[in-house]
Amino acid sequence: MSSPVLKALVAARQKCLTEDEAYWDPKPDFTRPVSARNEAAALSWMLDHQAAVCRGGPADVAELRALCANYCVRLGAATPPEQQAEEQGGEEKATAAAADSEPADAGPDGAVHGTAGEAAVGSGPEAAARGGLTSSSSGRSFGAGSVEEALQRWCTQRGVRGAASPALFGRGGGQRGGGSSSGTAAQPPPPLRGLRADTAVAPGDVVLHVPADLLISYETAKKSDLGKVLSALPLDLSDDSIALIWTCVERHEPEAPHAPFWAALPHSFSTALSASQEDVALLEGTPLHGDAVRARQHLSEAFESSSPAFRSLLGAYPDYFKPEWFSWESYLWAAELWYSYGIQVQFASGDIRTCLAPYLGLMNHHPLPHVVHFSKVDPETGCLRVRAFRPCEAGNQLFLSYGPYSNAKLLLFYGFAVRDNPADEVELVLQVPPGAAATDRRALLAAGLSLEHRLRAGGRLAPPLLSCARLLAAPPPLLKQWRRMPPAEVKAAVAAPIDAESEAVAMGLLGDAIEALLRPARDCAARLRSQEVGKEAREGFAAAVGGEEQTAVGPGTELRRFARVYVDGLVRVLEDALAAVRRGPISPRSNAA
C-alpha cells in the first residue's frame, strides 16, 4: 500500500500537469514521473505544503526528503548533474572565458557568460546549458577586485541573503557543442560562471532572498528621468522600447543605481540574434534558420522605429549622450539582455512584470535543476525566495530551470543548446490534402483539432498528432458522416485507427511531412560536419609545421558549437519520428516522459 507521502506525490503530479504534458499523454500514469519539469514542480509544491503532506511526523519528512534526493535518479540520471564529469546543461550567458592559467578574478571577459531565467536563465540567470561541458564539482572563487566580488558585495549591502556565491566551474577538459570525433584535439571550452552552494543545501532550503526593490523592470525604466523624457516624446514608444533605450544609456552610467550589476554583465552575447550572417546561414534548412531570420528582422525594424528617439536625445543633450550608445550593436546587446536574462516576476500586488534579477541571474540552467519556483515575490519578506527542492553538496554548482525549452529556443534567445535535451522538440505543421473533401476536413479540424503539432526524440507520436493525421486520411464518405456528429464524438472516432487502409494513408501523410523536414536538416548537419573537418585539418597542418592555428573562443565559435548540438538533436528527433511512423504509432503510455 502506498504511504501518505507517495499518495501526496501522485496528487501533486496531477495538480502540476501542464497542457504541454497532457498533449504528449492525455491520460498519464501519475504513479510514476510524468516529466522532469512536472516531477520538480510536484516536489516543490509538496515542500511548500510540508505541514499538510507530512502529518505523520519525522518519518514522513524523511520520506519526502528521500524522494527529493532521488529526483535525478528517478529521471534517469546516473548521478546529479553537478557531480557529473561531463556537464550536460548549465552554462553562462555570453562569451569567452578564462583559460586554465588565468586567475579566477578575470572579470566578465575572463569567464564564459551564457544566456538564460522561469523565463530562462538566459533570460534571467547567467549561465546556460551547453552540451558536453566539463563541470567541476567544486567551483573556484573569484578574487578581490573582480566584478563578481563587487556584485556580491553590492547585492549583500542591498539585502540579498543566502548561501550561494559566484564561482567558476570546469577546467576546459572536454568538447562542447557536439564536437567532431575525428580524433583531432579540439580547443577546450572555457570555465563557466555560476553560483556555488556555500554550505550543504537540503530540500526546502532557501538558497537566495532577492529583495523586490533590487529588481529591474520596465517600470524601473519608465519611472527614471530618462524614461519620463522618452514617454513625453510624441513617438508612442512602447514599454519595451523605452526599456531598451534606457538600458543602452544606463549601462554606461558609472553612478547608476545598479552599476555593479551592469559591470558584471558580459560584453557580448552568443545568441542567434547577434550571430553573423555567415553563422546564421549555416543553419539554413532547419526551422531555427527561419525563426532567427524573422526575429532579427523584427529587432531591426524596432531599432529603426526607435531612431527618432535616439536623434532627439542626441540633439537635446549632445554633451551627455554619445552616438555609440545608440548604435545597432548597443541596441542589440540590450535586446539580448532582456530576452536572455528577463524573468516574469509576480509581485505582491499580483502584477506580473518582466524583470532583470541581479545575482539570481548568475545561476545556470539545467534540465535537472535544484530550483524551479523562483519568480514570485513573497508578500511577507518582500523578496524573491529561491528555494531548492533537491539537495546540493557544499561547493557544488546550483542550477535552476528556465523552463522546458527546446534547443531551438535556447539557441535563439539564450545562446546555447543542451545535448540530449529532454524538452527538445520540433514543430510539425500538417497540410490539408487538396481535393473535393478539403472543405469537410477543414470544418472538422475547426471543431477541435489542429494542424500544428510537435515531435520529440524516442519516436514519441502525440495522440493529437495521430488524430489529426487520421482525419486528413479519412475517406470522404466518412467525413460527411462525421460532420453530423458532435465534436467530442469525432475526436473519439479518430483517437484510434479507422481501418488498416486509412491508417496506412495517415502514416504516409505523416512520413511525407517528416521527410520534408529531415532532408534539409541532414544537409545542414553534413555542412556543419564538413566545416569542422576543414577547421581540424587546418589546425592539424599548423601543428605539423610547428605553428598554431589562431582560433578565438568567441560568440561565433560558441554558436557554431551549439549549432551542432541543435542540428544533431533535430535530425535525431525527425529520424526517430519517421521510424515510429513506419512501424506504426506507439501507445500513449510508451510516450511518457
Coordinates of C-alpha atoms in Angstrom, one line a residue:
M1 CA 0.0 0.0 0.0
S2 CA 1.3 3.5 -0.8
S3 CA 2.3 5.7 2.0
P4 CA 0.6 9.1 2.6
V5 CA 3.6 10.8 1.2
L6 CA 3.6 8.8 -2.0
K7 CA -0.2 9.4 -2.3
A8 CA 0.5 13.1 -1.9
L9 CA 3.2 12.9 -4.7
V10 CA 0.6 11.3 -7.0
A11 CA -1.8 14.1 -6.3
A12 CA 0.9 16.8 -6.7
R13 CA 1.9 15.4 -10.1
Q14 CA -1.7 15.6 -11.3
K15 CA -2.0 19.1 -9.9
C16 CA 1.2 20.3 -11.6
L17 CA 0.3 18.8 -15.0
T18 CA 0.6 21.3 -17.9
E19 CA -1.3 21.4 -21.2
D20 CA 2.0 20.6 -22.9
E21 CA 2.5 17.5 -20.8
A22 CA -1.1 16.5 -21.4
Y23 CA -0.5 16.9 -25.2
W24 CA 2.0 14.1 -25.1
D25 CA -0.1 11.9 -22.8
P26 CA -3.7 12.8 -22.2
K27 CA -4.0 10.1 -19.5
P28 CA -0.7 9.9 -17.7
D29 CA 0.2 7.3 -15.1
F30 CA 0.7 9.6 -12.1
T31 CA 2.2 6.8 -10.0
R32 CA 5.5 7.5 -11.8
P33 CA 7.2 10.7 -13.0
V34 CA 5.4 12.4 -15.9
S35 CA 8.4 14.6 -16.9
A36 CA 11.4 16.2 -15.4
R37 CA 9.5 19.5 -15.1
N38 CA 6.4 18.0 -13.6
E39 CA 8.3 16.0 -11.0
A40 CA 10.3 19.0 -9.9
A41 CA 7.2 21.1 -9.7
A42 CA 5.4 18.4 -7.7
L43 CA 8.2 18.0 -5.2
S44 CA 8.4 21.8 -4.8
W45 CA 4.7 22.0 -4.2
M46 CA 5.0 19.3 -1.5
L47 CA 7.8 21.2 0.2
D48 CA 5.7 24.3 0.2
H49 CA 2.9 22.4 1.9
Q50 CA 5.1 20.1 4.0
A51 CA 2.9 20.6 7.1
A52 CA -0.1 19.1 5.3
V53 CA 1.9 16.5 3.4
C54 CA 3.9 15.2 6.3
R55 CA 1.3 14.8 9.0
G56 CA 3.0 11.6 10.2
G57 CA 5.9 13.4 11.6
P58 CA 9.6 12.8 11.2
A59 CA 9.1 9.6 9.2
D60 CA 7.1 11.4 6.6
V61 CA 9.6 14.2 6.4
A62 CA 12.4 11.7 5.9
E63 CA 10.4 10.0 3.1
L64 CA 9.8 13.3 1.4
R65 CA 13.4 14.3 1.6
A66 CA 14.4 11.0 0.2
L67 CA 12.1 11.5 -2.8
C68 CA 13.7 14.9 -3.4
A69 CA 17.2 13.4 -3.1
N70 CA 16.5 10.7 -5.6
Y71 CA 14.9 13.0 -8.1
C72 CA 17.7 12.8 -10.7
V73 CA 17.9 9.0 -10.5
R74 CA 14.2 8.6 -11.0
L75 CA 14.5 10.8 -14.1
G76 CA 17.2 8.5 -15.5
A77 CA 20.4 10.3 -14.5
A78 CA 23.2 8.1 -13.0
T79 CA 24.3 11.0 -10.8
P80 CA 23.1 14.6 -10.2
P81 CA 24.4 16.9 -12.9
E82 CA 26.5 19.0 -10.5
Q83 CA 28.5 15.8 -9.8
Q84 CA 29.0 14.6 -13.3
A85 CA 32.3 14.9 -15.1
E86 CA 30.6 15.9 -18.3
E87 CA 28.2 18.7 -17.8
Q88 CA 25.0 18.3 -19.8
G89 CA 23.5 21.5 -19.1
G90 CA 24.1 24.8 -17.2
E91 CA 26.2 27.4 -18.6
E92 CA 26.6 31.0 -18.7
K93 CA 25.3 33.7 -20.9
A94 CA 27.7 35.0 -23.1
T95 CA 31.2 35.0 -24.5
A96 CA 34.6 33.7 -24.0
A97 CA 36.3 32.6 -20.8
A98 CA 39.3 32.4 -18.7
A99 CA 41.9 29.8 -19.8
D100 CA 43.1 27.3 -17.2
S101 CA 46.1 29.6 -16.5
E102 CA 44.0 32.7 -15.9
P103 CA 43.1 33.7 -12.3
A104 CA 39.5 33.5 -11.2
D105 CA 39.3 37.2 -10.8
A106 CA 39.5 37.9 -14.6
G107 CA 36.1 39.6 -14.7
P108 CA 33.4 39.4 -17.4
D109 CA 35.9 39.0 -20.2
G110 CA 37.6 36.1 -18.3
A111 CA 34.7 33.8 -17.8
V112 CA 32.1 32.5 -20.2
H113 CA 28.8 34.2 -19.8
G114 CA 25.8 32.4 -21.1
T115 CA 22.2 33.4 -21.5
A116 CA 19.2 32.4 -19.7
G117 CA 15.6 32.7 -16.3
E118 CA 11.3 30.7 -15.3
A119 CA 11.7 32.8 -18.3
A120 CA 15.1 31.5 -18.7
V121 CA 18.3 31.9 -17.0
G122 CA 19.4 33.0 -20.4
S123 CA 16.7 35.4 -19.6
G124 CA 17.5 35.8 -16.1
P125 CA 20.4 33.8 -14.9
E126 CA 23.9 34.0 -16.0
A127 CA 24.9 30.7 -17.4
A128 CA 23.2 28.5 -19.8
A129 CA 23.2 24.8 -20.6
R130 CA 25.9 23.8 -23.0
G131 CA 26.2 20.3 -24.2
G132 CA 29.3 18.4 -23.2
L133 CA 30.8 20.9 -20.8
T134 CA 33.1 19.8 -18.1
S135 CA 31.6 20.5 -14.7
S136 CA 34.0 20.6 -11.8
S137 CA 32.2 19.5 -8.6
S138 CA 33.9 22.4 -6.7
G139 CA 33.8 25.9 -8.1
R140 CA 36.7 28.3 -7.9
S141 CA 36.1 31.6 -6.1
F142 CA 36.5 35.0 -7.8
G143 CA 39.2 37.1 -6.3
A144 CA 39.1 40.5 -4.7
G145 CA 38.7 43.2 -7.2
S146 CA 36.7 41.1 -9.7
V147 CA 33.3 42.4 -10.9
E148 CA 31.7 39.3 -9.4
E149 CA 33.1 40.1 -6.0
A150 CA 31.9 43.7 -6.4
L151 CA 28.5 42.4 -7.5
Q152 CA 28.2 40.1 -4.5
R153 CA 29.3 42.8 -2.0
W154 CA 26.8 45.3 -3.6
C155 CA 23.9 42.8 -3.5
T156 CA 24.6 41.9 0.1
Q157 CA 24.5 45.6 1.0
R158 CA 21.2 45.8 -0.8
G159 CA 19.6 43.0 1.2
V160 CA 20.4 39.9 -0.8
R161 CA 20.7 36.9 1.6
G162 CA 21.6 33.3 1.0
A163 CA 24.2 30.6 0.9
A164 CA 25.4 30.9 -2.7
S165 CA 28.4 32.6 -4.2
P166 CA 29.7 33.3 -7.7
A167 CA 32.3 30.8 -8.9
L168 CA 34.0 29.3 -12.0
F169 CA 33.2 25.7 -12.8
G170 CA 35.1 23.4 -15.1
R171 CA 38.6 23.5 -16.4
G172 CA 38.1 23.1 -20.1
G173 CA 38.5 19.4 -20.2
G174 CA 36.1 18.4 -22.9
Q175 CA 34.4 19.4 -26.1
R176 CA 31.2 21.3 -26.2
G177 CA 28.5 21.7 -28.7
G178 CA 28.8 18.3 -30.4
G179 CA 32.5 18.4 -31.4
S180 CA 33.8 16.2 -34.1
S181 CA 35.0 12.7 -33.2
S182 CA 37.8 12.6 -35.8
G183 CA 40.4 12.5 -33.1
T184 CA 41.9 15.9 -33.6
A185 CA 42.4 17.8 -30.4
A186 CA 39.7 20.5 -30.2
Q187 CA 40.1 23.7 -28.3
P188 CA 38.8 23.1 -24.8
P189 CA 35.8 25.0 -23.6
P190 CA 36.4 27.8 -21.1
P191 CA 35.2 27.7 -17.5
L192 CA 31.7 28.8 -16.7
R193 CA 30.5 31.3 -14.2
G194 CA 27.7 30.1 -11.9
L195 CA 26.5 30.1 -8.3
R196 CA 28.1 27.7 -5.9
A197 CA 26.5 26.3 -2.7
D198 CA 28.4 27.8 0.2
T199 CA 27.0 25.2 2.6
A200 CA 25.2 21.9 2.2
V201 CA 21.7 22.6 0.8
A202 CA 18.8 20.4 1.9
P203 CA 15.4 20.0 0.2
G204 CA 13.3 23.1 1.1
D205 CA 16.2 25.3 2.0
V206 CA 16.0 28.9 0.6
V207 CA 19.3 29.5 -1.2
L208 CA 18.7 33.1 -2.0
H209 CA 16.5 36.0 -0.9
V210 CA 16.4 38.8 -3.5
P211 CA 14.6 42.0 -2.4
A212 CA 11.9 43.1 -4.9
D213 CA 13.4 46.6 -4.9
L214 CA 16.6 45.3 -6.4
L215 CA 14.8 44.0 -9.5
I216 CA 14.9 46.0 -12.7
S217 CA 11.7 46.1 -14.6
Y218 CA 10.1 48.0 -17.5
E219 CA 8.6 50.2 -14.7
T220 CA 12.1 51.0 -13.4
A221 CA 12.9 52.3 -16.8
K222 CA 9.7 54.2 -17.3
K223 CA 9.9 55.9 -13.8
S224 CA 13.5 57.0 -14.4
D225 CA 14.3 60.6 -15.5
L226 CA 15.2 59.3 -19.0
G227 CA 12.1 57.2 -19.1
K228 CA 9.9 60.2 -18.4
V229 CA 11.7 62.1 -21.2
L230 CA 11.1 59.2 -23.6
S231 CA 7.4 58.9 -22.5
A232 CA 6.9 62.6 -23.2
L233 CA 8.2 62.3 -26.8
P234 CA 5.4 62.2 -29.4
L235 CA 6.6 58.9 -30.7
D236 CA 4.2 56.5 -28.9
L237 CA 7.1 54.4 -27.7
S238 CA 6.1 51.0 -26.2
D239 CA 7.2 50.0 -22.7
D240 CA 9.8 47.5 -24.1
S241 CA 11.2 50.2 -26.4
I242 CA 11.6 52.6 -23.5
A243 CA 13.3 49.8 -21.5
L244 CA 15.8 49.0 -24.3
I245 CA 16.7 52.7 -24.9
W246 CA 17.1 53.2 -21.1
T247 CA 19.3 50.1 -21.0
C248 CA 21.5 51.4 -23.8
V249 CA 22.2 54.5 -21.6
E250 CA 22.1 53.1 -18.1
R251 CA 24.8 50.5 -18.6
H252 CA 27.3 53.3 -19.4
E253 CA 26.4 55.5 -16.3
P254 CA 29.0 55.0 -13.6
E255 CA 26.7 56.5 -11.0
A256 CA 23.7 54.3 -12.0
P257 CA 21.9 52.7 -9.0
H258 CA 22.6 49.2 -10.5
A259 CA 26.2 50.0 -11.7
P260 CA 27.7 46.8 -10.2
F261 CA 25.1 44.7 -12.0
W262 CA 25.8 46.3 -15.3
A263 CA 29.6 46.0 -14.8
A264 CA 29.3 42.2 -14.2
L265 CA 27.3 41.5 -17.4
P266 CA 29.0 40.0 -20.4
H267 CA 30.3 42.5 -23.1
S268 CA 28.6 40.4 -25.8
F269 CA 26.2 37.6 -26.2
S270 CA 26.3 34.5 -28.3
T271 CA 22.7 34.1 -29.3
A272 CA 21.5 33.6 -32.8
L273 CA 20.1 37.1 -32.7
S274 CA 23.5 38.7 -32.9
A275 CA 25.3 36.0 -34.9
S276 CA 26.9 36.9 -38.2
Q277 CA 25.1 36.4 -41.4
E278 CA 27.6 33.6 -42.2
D279 CA 26.8 31.8 -39.0
V280 CA 23.0 32.1 -39.4
A281 CA 23.4 30.8 -43.0
L282 CA 25.0 27.6 -41.5
L283 CA 21.5 26.8 -40.1
E284 CA 19.8 27.0 -43.4
G285 CA 17.5 24.0 -43.9
T286 CA 16.4 24.0 -40.2
P287 CA 13.3 25.5 -38.6
L288 CA 15.6 27.7 -36.4
H289 CA 17.0 29.4 -39.5
G290 CA 13.6 30.8 -40.4
D291 CA 13.0 31.8 -36.7
A292 CA 16.3 33.5 -36.5
V293 CA 15.8 35.5 -39.7
R294 CA 12.3 36.6 -38.6
A295 CA 13.5 37.6 -35.1
R296 CA 16.5 39.5 -36.4
Q297 CA 14.2 41.4 -38.9
H298 CA 11.8 42.2 -36.0
L299 CA 14.7 43.7 -34.0
S300 CA 16.0 45.6 -37.0
E301 CA 12.6 47.2 -37.5
A302 CA 12.3 48.0 -33.8
F303 CA 15.7 49.7 -33.9
E304 CA 14.7 51.8 -36.9
S305 CA 11.4 52.8 -35.2
S306 CA 13.5 54.0 -32.2
S307 CA 15.9 56.0 -34.3
P308 CA 13.8 59.3 -33.9
A309 CA 14.2 58.9 -30.1
F310 CA 17.9 58.5 -30.5
R311 CA 18.2 61.6 -32.6
S312 CA 16.0 63.6 -30.1
L313 CA 18.2 62.7 -27.2
L314 CA 21.5 63.4 -29.0
G315 CA 20.2 66.7 -30.2
A316 CA 18.8 67.8 -26.8
Y317 CA 21.8 66.6 -24.7
P318 CA 24.8 66.4 -27.0
D319 CA 27.3 66.8 -24.1
Y320 CA 26.0 63.8 -22.3
F321 CA 24.7 61.2 -24.7
K322 CA 27.1 59.5 -27.1
P323 CA 26.2 58.3 -30.6
E324 CA 27.8 54.9 -29.9
W325 CA 25.3 54.3 -27.1
F326 CA 22.5 54.2 -29.7
S327 CA 24.3 52.1 -32.3
W328 CA 22.8 48.9 -33.7
E329 CA 25.3 46.9 -31.7
S330 CA 24.3 48.6 -28.4
Y331 CA 20.6 48.2 -29.1
L332 CA 21.1 44.5 -30.0
W333 CA 23.0 44.0 -26.7
A334 CA 20.2 45.5 -24.7
A335 CA 17.6 43.3 -26.5
E336 CA 19.6 40.2 -26.0
L337 CA 20.0 41.1 -22.3
W338 CA 16.3 41.3 -21.8
Y339 CA 15.5 38.3 -23.9
S340 CA 18.0 36.1 -22.1
Y341 CA 18.0 37.5 -18.5
G342 CA 14.5 38.7 -18.2
I343 CA 12.2 36.6 -16.0
Q344 CA 8.5 37.0 -15.3
V345 CA 8.0 38.1 -11.7
Q346 CA 4.7 38.1 -9.9
F347 CA 4.7 40.9 -7.3
A348 CA 2.8 41.1 -4.1
S349 CA 0.2 43.3 -5.8
G350 CA -0.5 40.5 -8.3
D351 CA 1.2 42.4 -11.2
I352 CA 3.4 40.3 -13.4
R353 CA 6.4 42.1 -14.8
T354 CA 9.4 41.3 -16.9
C355 CA 12.5 41.8 -14.6
L356 CA 16.2 41.5 -14.6
A357 CA 17.2 39.9 -11.3
P358 CA 20.8 40.8 -10.1
Y359 CA 22.7 37.9 -8.6
L360 CA 20.0 35.4 -9.3
G361 CA 21.0 35.8 -13.0
L362 CA 24.3 34.1 -12.2
M363 CA 22.6 30.8 -11.7
N364 CA 22.8 28.5 -14.7
H365 CA 20.1 26.4 -16.4
H366 CA 19.9 22.6 -16.3
P367 CA 17.0 20.3 -17.3
L368 CA 17.5 18.6 -13.9
P369 CA 17.7 21.7 -11.7
H370 CA 17.7 22.4 -7.9
V371 CA 15.3 25.3 -8.3
V372 CA 12.1 25.6 -10.4
H373 CA 10.0 28.1 -8.4
F374 CA 11.8 31.5 -8.1
S375 CA 9.6 34.1 -9.8
K376 CA 7.1 35.2 -7.1
V377 CA 7.7 37.9 -4.5
D378 CA 6.9 36.6 -1.0
P379 CA 4.5 39.1 0.5
E380 CA 5.9 38.6 4.0
T381 CA 9.5 39.3 3.2
G382 CA 9.2 41.4 0.0
C383 CA 11.8 39.1 -1.6
L384 CA 12.1 36.6 -4.4
R385 CA 12.5 33.4 -2.4
V386 CA 14.7 31.0 -4.3
R387 CA 14.1 27.6 -2.8
A388 CA 15.8 24.3 -3.6
F389 CA 13.7 21.2 -3.9
R390 CA 16.6 18.8 -4.0
P391 CA 19.9 18.7 -2.1
C392 CA 23.3 20.1 -3.2
E393 CA 26.6 19.5 -1.5
A394 CA 28.7 22.4 -0.4
G395 CA 30.9 23.7 -3.2
N396 CA 28.8 22.2 -6.0
Q397 CA 27.0 24.3 -8.6
L398 CA 23.4 25.2 -8.1
F399 CA 21.1 25.0 -11.1
L400 CA 17.7 26.4 -11.9
S401 CA 15.4 25.8 -14.9
Y402 CA 14.4 28.5 -17.4
G403 CA 11.6 26.2 -18.4
P404 CA 11.2 23.1 -20.6
Y405 CA 12.6 24.9 -23.6
S406 CA 13.6 23.3 -26.9
N407 CA 17.2 23.7 -28.2
A408 CA 15.9 26.0 -31.0
K409 CA 14.5 28.4 -28.4
L410 CA 17.6 28.1 -26.2
L411 CA 20.0 28.8 -29.1
L412 CA 17.9 31.6 -30.5
F413 CA 17.4 33.6 -27.3
Y414 CA 20.0 32.2 -24.8
G415 CA 23.0 31.3 -26.9
F416 CA 23.3 27.6 -26.0
A417 CA 21.9 24.2 -26.6
V418 CA 21.6 21.1 -24.4
R419 CA 22.8 17.7 -25.7
D420 CA 20.0 15.1 -25.2
N421 CA 17.7 17.9 -24.1
P422 CA 14.6 16.1 -22.7
A423 CA 12.4 19.1 -23.7
D424 CA 13.7 19.3 -27.2
E425 CA 11.0 19.2 -29.9
V426 CA 10.4 20.0 -33.5
E427 CA 7.2 21.7 -34.8
L428 CA 5.4 19.8 -37.5
V429 CA 2.6 21.5 -39.4
L430 CA 0.4 19.2 -41.5
Q431 CA -1.4 20.3 -44.6
V432 CA -5.0 19.5 -45.7
P433 CA -4.8 17.4 -48.9
P434 CA -6.3 19.2 -51.9
G435 CA -9.5 17.9 -53.4
A436 CA -13.2 17.9 -53.0
A437 CA -13.1 16.7 -49.4
A438 CA -10.8 19.6 -48.3
T439 CA -13.7 21.7 -47.1
D440 CA -15.1 18.9 -44.9
R441 CA -11.7 18.2 -43.4
R442 CA -11.1 21.9 -42.6
A443 CA -14.6 22.1 -41.0
L444 CA -13.9 19.1 -38.8
L445 CA -10.4 20.4 -37.8
A446 CA -12.1 23.6 -36.7
A447 CA -14.2 21.7 -34.3
G448 CA -11.2 21.0 -32.0
L449 CA -8.2 19.5 -33.9
S450 CA -5.1 21.4 -35.0
L451 CA -2.7 21.1 -37.9
E452 CA 0.2 22.3 -35.7
H453 CA 1.9 19.6 -33.8
R454 CA 5.3 18.7 -32.2
L455 CA 7.7 15.8 -32.3
R456 CA 10.2 14.6 -29.7
A457 CA 13.0 12.1 -29.6
G458 CA 12.3 8.5 -29.0
G459 CA 9.6 8.1 -31.6
R460 CA 7.1 9.9 -29.5
L461 CA 3.9 10.4 -31.6
A462 CA 1.5 12.5 -29.6
P463 CA -2.2 11.3 -29.7
P464 CA -3.4 14.7 -31.1
L465 CA -1.0 14.3 -34.0
L466 CA -2.2 10.9 -34.8
S467 CA -5.8 12.0 -34.6
C468 CA -5.2 14.9 -37.0
A469 CA -3.4 12.6 -39.5
R470 CA -6.4 10.1 -39.3
L471 CA -8.8 12.9 -40.1
L472 CA -6.7 14.0 -43.0
A473 CA -6.6 10.5 -44.3
A474 CA -10.3 9.5 -43.7
P475 CA -12.4 8.7 -46.8
P476 CA -14.8 11.4 -48.0
P477 CA -18.0 9.4 -47.1
L478 CA -16.8 9.1 -43.5
L479 CA -16.1 12.8 -43.4
K480 CA -19.7 13.5 -44.4
Q481 CA -20.9 11.3 -41.6
W482 CA -18.6 12.9 -39.0
R483 CA -19.9 16.4 -39.9
R484 CA -23.3 15.4 -38.5
M485 CA -21.7 14.3 -35.2
P486 CA -20.8 16.3 -32.1
P487 CA -17.1 17.3 -31.9
A488 CA -16.5 15.1 -28.9
E489 CA -17.6 12.0 -30.9
V490 CA -15.4 13.0 -33.9
K491 CA -12.4 13.2 -31.6
A492 CA -13.2 9.8 -30.2
A493 CA -13.6 8.4 -33.7
V494 CA -10.1 9.5 -34.7
A495 CA -8.4 8.6 -31.4
A496 CA -7.8 5.1 -32.7
P497 CA -7.2 3.7 -36.2
I498 CA -10.2 3.8 -38.5
D499 CA -9.2 0.8 -40.6
A500 CA -6.0 -0.6 -41.9
E501 CA -6.1 1.2 -45.3
S502 CA -6.9 4.6 -43.8
E503 CA -4.2 4.1 -41.1
A504 CA -1.6 3.4 -43.8
V505 CA -2.6 6.6 -45.6
A506 CA -2.4 8.6 -42.3
M507 CA 1.1 7.2 -41.6
G508 CA 2.1 8.0 -45.2
L509 CA 1.0 11.7 -44.7
L510 CA 3.0 11.9 -41.5
G511 CA 6.0 10.3 -43.1
D512 CA 6.0 12.7 -46.0
A513 CA 5.7 15.7 -43.7
I514 CA 8.6 14.5 -41.5
E515 CA 10.8 13.6 -44.5
A516 CA 10.3 17.2 -45.9
L517 CA 11.9 18.5 -42.7
L518 CA 14.5 15.7 -42.4
R519 CA 16.1 16.1 -45.8
P520 CA 17.3 19.7 -45.4
A521 CA 18.2 19.0 -41.7
R522 CA 20.5 16.2 -42.8
D523 CA 22.0 18.6 -45.4
C524 CA 22.7 21.1 -42.7
A525 CA 24.3 18.5 -40.4
A526 CA 26.6 17.5 -43.2
R527 CA 27.5 21.1 -43.9
L528 CA 28.4 21.6 -40.3
R529 CA 30.5 18.4 -40.1
S530 CA 32.3 19.4 -43.3
Q531 CA 33.2 22.8 -41.8
E532 CA 34.5 21.1 -38.7
V533 CA 36.6 18.7 -40.7
G534 CA 38.1 21.6 -42.6
K535 CA 38.9 23.5 -39.4
E536 CA 40.5 20.5 -37.8
A537 CA 42.6 19.9 -41.0
R538 CA 43.9 23.5 -40.8
E539 CA 44.7 23.0 -37.1
G540 CA 46.5 19.7 -37.8
F541 CA 48.6 21.3 -40.6
A542 CA 49.6 24.2 -38.3
A543 CA 50.6 21.7 -35.6
A544 CA 52.6 19.6 -38.1
V545 CA 54.7 22.6 -39.3
G546 CA 55.3 23.8 -35.7
G547 CA 52.8 26.6 -35.8
E548 CA 49.5 27.2 -34.1
E549 CA 46.0 27.8 -35.5
Q550 CA 44.8 31.0 -34.1
T551 CA 41.2 30.4 -33.1
A552 CA 39.4 32.6 -30.6
V553 CA 36.7 31.3 -28.4
G554 CA 34.2 34.0 -29.2
P555 CA 30.5 34.3 -29.8
G556 CA 30.7 33.0 -33.3
T557 CA 32.7 29.9 -32.2
E558 CA 30.1 29.3 -29.4
L559 CA 27.2 29.5 -31.7
R560 CA 28.7 27.1 -34.2
R561 CA 29.4 24.6 -31.4
F562 CA 25.9 24.7 -30.2
A563 CA 24.5 24.7 -33.8
R564 CA 25.9 21.1 -34.0
V565 CA 24.1 20.2 -30.8
Y566 CA 20.9 21.7 -32.1
V567 CA 21.1 20.2 -35.6
D568 CA 22.1 16.7 -34.3
G569 CA 19.1 16.8 -31.9
L570 CA 16.8 18.0 -34.8
V571 CA 17.9 15.1 -37.0
R572 CA 17.6 12.6 -34.1
V573 CA 14.0 13.8 -33.4
L574 CA 13.0 13.6 -37.0
E575 CA 14.6 10.2 -37.6
D576 CA 13.0 8.7 -34.5
A577 CA 9.6 10.1 -35.5
L578 CA 10.0 8.7 -39.1
A579 CA 10.9 5.3 -37.7
A580 CA 7.9 5.3 -35.4
V581 CA 5.6 6.2 -38.3
R582 CA 7.0 3.4 -40.4
R583 CA 6.5 0.8 -37.8
G584 CA 3.1 2.2 -36.7
P585 CA 2.0 4.5 -33.8
I586 CA 3.3 4.0 -30.3
S587 CA 0.8 3.8 -27.5
P588 CA 0.5 6.9 -25.3
R589 CA 2.0 5.0 -22.3
S590 CA 5.2 4.4 -24.3
N591 CA 5.4 8.1 -24.9
A592 CA 5.5 9.1 -21.3
A593 CA 8.4 11.4 -20.5

